[in-house]
Short mmCIF file of C-alpha atoms in Angstrom, two decimals:
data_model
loop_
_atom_site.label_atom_id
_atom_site.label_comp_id
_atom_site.label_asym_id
_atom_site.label_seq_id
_atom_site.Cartn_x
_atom_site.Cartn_y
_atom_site.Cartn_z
CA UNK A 1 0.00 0.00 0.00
CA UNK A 2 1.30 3.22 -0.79
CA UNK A 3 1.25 5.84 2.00
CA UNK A 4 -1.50 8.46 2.55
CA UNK A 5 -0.82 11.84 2.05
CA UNK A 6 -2.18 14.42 4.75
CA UNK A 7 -2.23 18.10 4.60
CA UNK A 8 -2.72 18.53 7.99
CA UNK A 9 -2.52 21.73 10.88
CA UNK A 10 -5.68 23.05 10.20
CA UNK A 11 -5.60 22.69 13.15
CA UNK A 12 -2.97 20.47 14.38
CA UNK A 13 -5.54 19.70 17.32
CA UNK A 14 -7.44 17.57 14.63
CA UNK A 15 -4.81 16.13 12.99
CA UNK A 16 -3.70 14.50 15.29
CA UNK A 17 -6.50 13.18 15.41
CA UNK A 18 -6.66 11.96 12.32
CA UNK A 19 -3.21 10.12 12.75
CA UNK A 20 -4.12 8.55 15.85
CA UNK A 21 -7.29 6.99 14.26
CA UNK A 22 -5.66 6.05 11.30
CA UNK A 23 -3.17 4.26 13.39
CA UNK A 24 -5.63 2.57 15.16
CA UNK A 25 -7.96 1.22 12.66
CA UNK A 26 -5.05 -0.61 10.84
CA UNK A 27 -3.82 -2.08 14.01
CA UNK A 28 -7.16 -2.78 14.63
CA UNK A 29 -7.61 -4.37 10.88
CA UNK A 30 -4.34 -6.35 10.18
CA UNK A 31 -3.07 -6.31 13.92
CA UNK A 32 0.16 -7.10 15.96
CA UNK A 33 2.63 -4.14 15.09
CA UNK A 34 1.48 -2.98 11.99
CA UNK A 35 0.40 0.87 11.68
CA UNK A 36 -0.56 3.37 9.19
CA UNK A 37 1.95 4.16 6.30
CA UNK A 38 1.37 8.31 7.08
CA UNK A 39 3.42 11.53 5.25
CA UNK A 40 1.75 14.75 6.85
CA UNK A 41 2.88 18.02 5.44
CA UNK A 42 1.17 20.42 8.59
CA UNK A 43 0.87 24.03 8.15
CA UNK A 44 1.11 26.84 9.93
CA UNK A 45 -2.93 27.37 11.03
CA UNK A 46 -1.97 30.82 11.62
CA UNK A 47 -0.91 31.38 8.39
CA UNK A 48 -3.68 29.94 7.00
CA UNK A 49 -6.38 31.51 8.94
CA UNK A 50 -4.85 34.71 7.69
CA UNK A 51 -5.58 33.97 4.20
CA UNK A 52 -9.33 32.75 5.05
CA UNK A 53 -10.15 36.28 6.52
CA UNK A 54 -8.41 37.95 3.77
CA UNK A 55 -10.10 36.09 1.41
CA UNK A 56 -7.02 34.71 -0.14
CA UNK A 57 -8.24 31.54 -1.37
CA UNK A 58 -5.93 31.86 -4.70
CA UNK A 59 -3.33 31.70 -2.32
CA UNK A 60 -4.42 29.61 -0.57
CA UNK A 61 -4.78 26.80 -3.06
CA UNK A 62 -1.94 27.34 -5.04
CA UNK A 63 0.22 26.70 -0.94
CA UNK A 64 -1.79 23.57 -0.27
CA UNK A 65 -1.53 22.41 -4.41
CA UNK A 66 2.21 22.76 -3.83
CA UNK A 67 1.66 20.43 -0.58
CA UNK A 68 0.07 17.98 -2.33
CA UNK A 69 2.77 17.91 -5.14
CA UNK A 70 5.15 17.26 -2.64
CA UNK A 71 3.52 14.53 -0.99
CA UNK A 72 2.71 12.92 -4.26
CA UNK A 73 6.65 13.16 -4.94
CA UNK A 74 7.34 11.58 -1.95
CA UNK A 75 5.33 8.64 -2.82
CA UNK A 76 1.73 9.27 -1.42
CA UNK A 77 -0.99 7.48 -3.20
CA UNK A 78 -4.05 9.25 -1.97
CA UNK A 79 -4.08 12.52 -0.68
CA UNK A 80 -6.83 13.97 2.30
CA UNK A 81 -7.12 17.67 3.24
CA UNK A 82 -7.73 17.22 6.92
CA UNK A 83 -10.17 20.31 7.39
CA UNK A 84 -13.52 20.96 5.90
CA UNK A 85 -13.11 24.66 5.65
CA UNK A 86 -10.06 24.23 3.01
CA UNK A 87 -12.02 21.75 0.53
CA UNK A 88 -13.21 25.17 -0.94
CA UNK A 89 -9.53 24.94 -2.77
CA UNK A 90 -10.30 20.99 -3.34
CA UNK A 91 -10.48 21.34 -7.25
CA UNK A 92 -7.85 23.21 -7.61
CA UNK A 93 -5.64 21.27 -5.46
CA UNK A 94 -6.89 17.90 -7.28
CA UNK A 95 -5.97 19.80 -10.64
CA UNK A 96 -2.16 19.97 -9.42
CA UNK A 97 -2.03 16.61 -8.51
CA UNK A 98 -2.33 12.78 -10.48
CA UNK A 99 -3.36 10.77 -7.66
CA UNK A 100 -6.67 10.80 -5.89
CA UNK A 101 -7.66 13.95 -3.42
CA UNK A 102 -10.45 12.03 -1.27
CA UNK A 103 -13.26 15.05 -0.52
CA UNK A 104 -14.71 15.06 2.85
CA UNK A 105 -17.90 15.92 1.65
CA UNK A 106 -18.09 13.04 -0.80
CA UNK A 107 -17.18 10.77 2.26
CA UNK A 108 -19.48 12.29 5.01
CA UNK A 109 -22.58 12.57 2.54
CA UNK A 110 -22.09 8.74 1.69
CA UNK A 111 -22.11 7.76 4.87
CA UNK A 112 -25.54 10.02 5.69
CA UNK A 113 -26.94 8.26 2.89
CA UNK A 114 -25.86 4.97 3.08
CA UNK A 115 -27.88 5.56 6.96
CA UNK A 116 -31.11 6.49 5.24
CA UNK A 117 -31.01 10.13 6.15
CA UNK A 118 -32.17 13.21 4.08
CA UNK A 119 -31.82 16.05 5.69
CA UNK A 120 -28.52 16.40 8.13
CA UNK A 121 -27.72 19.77 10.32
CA UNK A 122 -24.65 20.92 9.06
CA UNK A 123 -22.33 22.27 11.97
CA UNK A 124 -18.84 24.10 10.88
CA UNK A 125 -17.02 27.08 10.08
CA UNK A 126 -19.02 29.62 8.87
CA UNK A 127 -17.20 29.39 5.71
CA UNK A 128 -18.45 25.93 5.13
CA UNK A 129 -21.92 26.76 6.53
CA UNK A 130 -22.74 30.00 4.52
CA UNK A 131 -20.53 29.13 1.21
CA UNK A 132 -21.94 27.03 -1.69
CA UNK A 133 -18.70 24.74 -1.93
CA UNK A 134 -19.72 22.35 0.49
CA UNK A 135 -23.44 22.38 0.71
CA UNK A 136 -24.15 22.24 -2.86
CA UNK A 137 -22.01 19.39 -2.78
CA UNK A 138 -23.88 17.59 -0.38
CA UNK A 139 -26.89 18.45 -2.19
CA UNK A 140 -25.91 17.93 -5.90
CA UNK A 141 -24.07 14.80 -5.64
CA UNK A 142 -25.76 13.26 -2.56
CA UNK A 143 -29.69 14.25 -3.02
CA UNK A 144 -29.36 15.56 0.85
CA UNK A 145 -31.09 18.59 2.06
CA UNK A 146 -28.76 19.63 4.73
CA UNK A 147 -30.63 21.97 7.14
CA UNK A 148 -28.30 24.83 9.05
CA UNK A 149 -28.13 26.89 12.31
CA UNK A 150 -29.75 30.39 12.60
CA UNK A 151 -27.36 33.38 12.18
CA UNK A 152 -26.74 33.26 16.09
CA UNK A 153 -26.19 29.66 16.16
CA UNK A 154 -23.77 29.99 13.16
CA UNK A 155 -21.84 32.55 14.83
CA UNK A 156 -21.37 30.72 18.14
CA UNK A 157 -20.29 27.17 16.55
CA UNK A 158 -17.51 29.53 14.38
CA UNK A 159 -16.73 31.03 17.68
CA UNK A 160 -16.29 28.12 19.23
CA UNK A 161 -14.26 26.48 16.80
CA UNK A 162 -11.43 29.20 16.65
CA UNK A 163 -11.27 30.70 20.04
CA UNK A 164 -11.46 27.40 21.73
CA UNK A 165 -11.34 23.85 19.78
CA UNK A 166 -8.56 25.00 17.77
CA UNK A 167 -6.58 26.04 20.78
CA UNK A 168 -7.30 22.80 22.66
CA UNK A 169 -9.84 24.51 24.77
CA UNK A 170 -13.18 21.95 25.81
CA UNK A 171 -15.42 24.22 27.65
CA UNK A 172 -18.56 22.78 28.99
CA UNK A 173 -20.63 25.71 28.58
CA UNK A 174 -19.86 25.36 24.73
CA UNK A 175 -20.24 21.51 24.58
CA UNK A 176 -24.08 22.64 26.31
CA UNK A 177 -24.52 25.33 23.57
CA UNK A 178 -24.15 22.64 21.19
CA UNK A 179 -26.22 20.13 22.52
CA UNK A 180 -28.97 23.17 22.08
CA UNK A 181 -28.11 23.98 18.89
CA UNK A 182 -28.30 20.31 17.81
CA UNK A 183 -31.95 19.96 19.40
CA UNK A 184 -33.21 23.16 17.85
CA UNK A 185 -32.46 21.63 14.54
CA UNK A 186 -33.88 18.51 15.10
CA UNK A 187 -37.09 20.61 16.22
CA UNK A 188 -36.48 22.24 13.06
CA UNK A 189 -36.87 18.73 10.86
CA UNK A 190 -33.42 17.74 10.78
CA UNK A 191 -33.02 13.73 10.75
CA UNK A 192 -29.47 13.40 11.54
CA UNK A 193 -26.31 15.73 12.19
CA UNK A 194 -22.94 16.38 10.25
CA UNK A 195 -20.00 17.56 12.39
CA UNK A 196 -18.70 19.50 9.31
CA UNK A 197 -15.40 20.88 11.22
CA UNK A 198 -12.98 18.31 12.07
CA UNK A 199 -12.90 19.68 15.74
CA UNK A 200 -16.32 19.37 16.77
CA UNK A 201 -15.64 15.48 17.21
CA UNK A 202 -13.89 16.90 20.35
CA UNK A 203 -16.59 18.74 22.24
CA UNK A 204 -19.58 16.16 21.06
CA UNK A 205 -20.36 13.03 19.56
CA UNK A 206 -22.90 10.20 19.01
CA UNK A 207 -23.62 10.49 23.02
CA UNK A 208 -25.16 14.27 22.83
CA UNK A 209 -28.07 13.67 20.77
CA UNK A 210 -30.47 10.84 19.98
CA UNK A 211 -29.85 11.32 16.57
CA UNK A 212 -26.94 10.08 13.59
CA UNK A 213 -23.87 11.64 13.81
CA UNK A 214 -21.64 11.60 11.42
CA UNK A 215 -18.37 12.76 12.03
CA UNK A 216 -16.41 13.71 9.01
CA UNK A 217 -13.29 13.32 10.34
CA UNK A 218 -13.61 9.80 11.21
CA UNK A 219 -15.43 9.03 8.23
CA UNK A 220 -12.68 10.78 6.02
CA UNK A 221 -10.08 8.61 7.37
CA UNK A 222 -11.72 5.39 7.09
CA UNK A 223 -12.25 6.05 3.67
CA UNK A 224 -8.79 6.39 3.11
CA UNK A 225 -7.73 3.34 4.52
CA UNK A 226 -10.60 1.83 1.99
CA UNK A 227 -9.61 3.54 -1.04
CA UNK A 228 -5.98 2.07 -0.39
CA UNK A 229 -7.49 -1.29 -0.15
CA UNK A 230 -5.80 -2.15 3.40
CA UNK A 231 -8.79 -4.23 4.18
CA UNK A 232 -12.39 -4.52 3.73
CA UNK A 233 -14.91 -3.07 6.08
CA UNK A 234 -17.97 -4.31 6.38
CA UNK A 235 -21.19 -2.46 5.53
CA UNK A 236 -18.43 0.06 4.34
CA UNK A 237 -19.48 0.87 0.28
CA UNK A 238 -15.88 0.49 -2.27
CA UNK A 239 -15.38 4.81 -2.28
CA UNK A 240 -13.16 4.88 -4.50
CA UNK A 241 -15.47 6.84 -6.69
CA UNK A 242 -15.32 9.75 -4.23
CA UNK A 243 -12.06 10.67 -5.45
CA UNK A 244 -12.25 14.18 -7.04
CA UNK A 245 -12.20 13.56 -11.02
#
């Protein structure tokens, strides 16, 4: 298997997440020592947050395109962008590269699917919330009618994400603010909920609503470990389709 390529530190907190449970589903696939063949290129968030308020997302992609060209240099076979936010660039970054770039939408909305949902809340950055990129993705290549959070809500779950997720700050006050936000939109007809920022898997999870939850980083690393054919899962559908084309 060749190794997967992450372009990771946005934020690091979540990366590392993804490493850990990419390490632990192949020992938990093929056993004994083995672990996950892993090259991470991790940026500067910093830098990169600077560009998303700026609205540099030329820049942007053209800094994580040259990531992915390195990784696929260095041998990657499949390359994931471990944020949801930065799959606005996704095309672009696919367009520099000649091996697979696995979306996180594509992933996430086959999963919701593949559950027999319709109409998911979508919790993330605002970018990913109020942007077309990710919701019309969702939508036109899914058939899902993704349901999101009032203005407030929107503005506290960004909040929350920068000022404290991203800085390795749980609060419990903000895990409760969640758990509120998640039942409003479940009064409001949603059927299941996306955690569309891979640092919300941090605060909550499966265990703060009786409701699916998907949680796209999880989901976005499984798939990788799929797509590389290190083992089948089962129930799991072959994604390899899911790759940007």
């Amino acid at each position: 298997m060749k190794p997967i390529g992450l372009i990771g530190g946005m934020s690091w907190e979540s990366t590392a997440v993804y490493y850990r449970h990419l390490n632990e589903q192949v020992r938990r696939r093929l056993g004994g020592l083995h672990s996950a063949d892993i090259l991470l290129r991790s940026f500067d968030f910093a830098r990169i947050v600077d560009l998303q308020t700026r609205g540099a997302w030329t820049q942007a992609a053209a800094e994580l395109a040259d990531a992915a060209g390195a990784l696929e240099a260095a041998g990657a076979g499949v390359i994931l962008i471990c944020t949801n936010t930065m799959h606005k660039v996704a095309a672009e970054v696919q367009a520099a590269i000649g091996i697979p770039l696995l979306h996180i939408a594509d992933t996430t909305g086959a999963a919701v699917v593949a559950a027999g949902c319709r109409r998911p809340l979508l919790l993330a950055t605002r970018y990913t919330m109020e942007q077309t990129f990710y919701v019309d993705r969702l939508t036109s290549r899914h058939g899902l009618a993704p349901l999101l959070p009032d203005a407030a809500e929107r503005a506290i779950v960004h909040g929350v994400i920068f000022d404290e997720l991203c800085q390795g700050i749980l609060r419990e006050d903000s895990r409760t603010a969640f758990r509120a936000i998640m039942e409003q939109g479940r009064r409001n007809g949603a059927d299941s909920v996306i955690l569309g920022c891979t640092e919300i898997g941090l605060l909550v999870g499966p265990s703060d609503i009786d409701l699916p939850v998907f949680d796209s980083t999880l989901l976005h690393a499984d798939a990788a470990l799929d797509l590389m054919s290190v083992d089948e899962v089962e129930g799991m559908p072959a994604l390899r389709s899911l790759a940007l084309g």
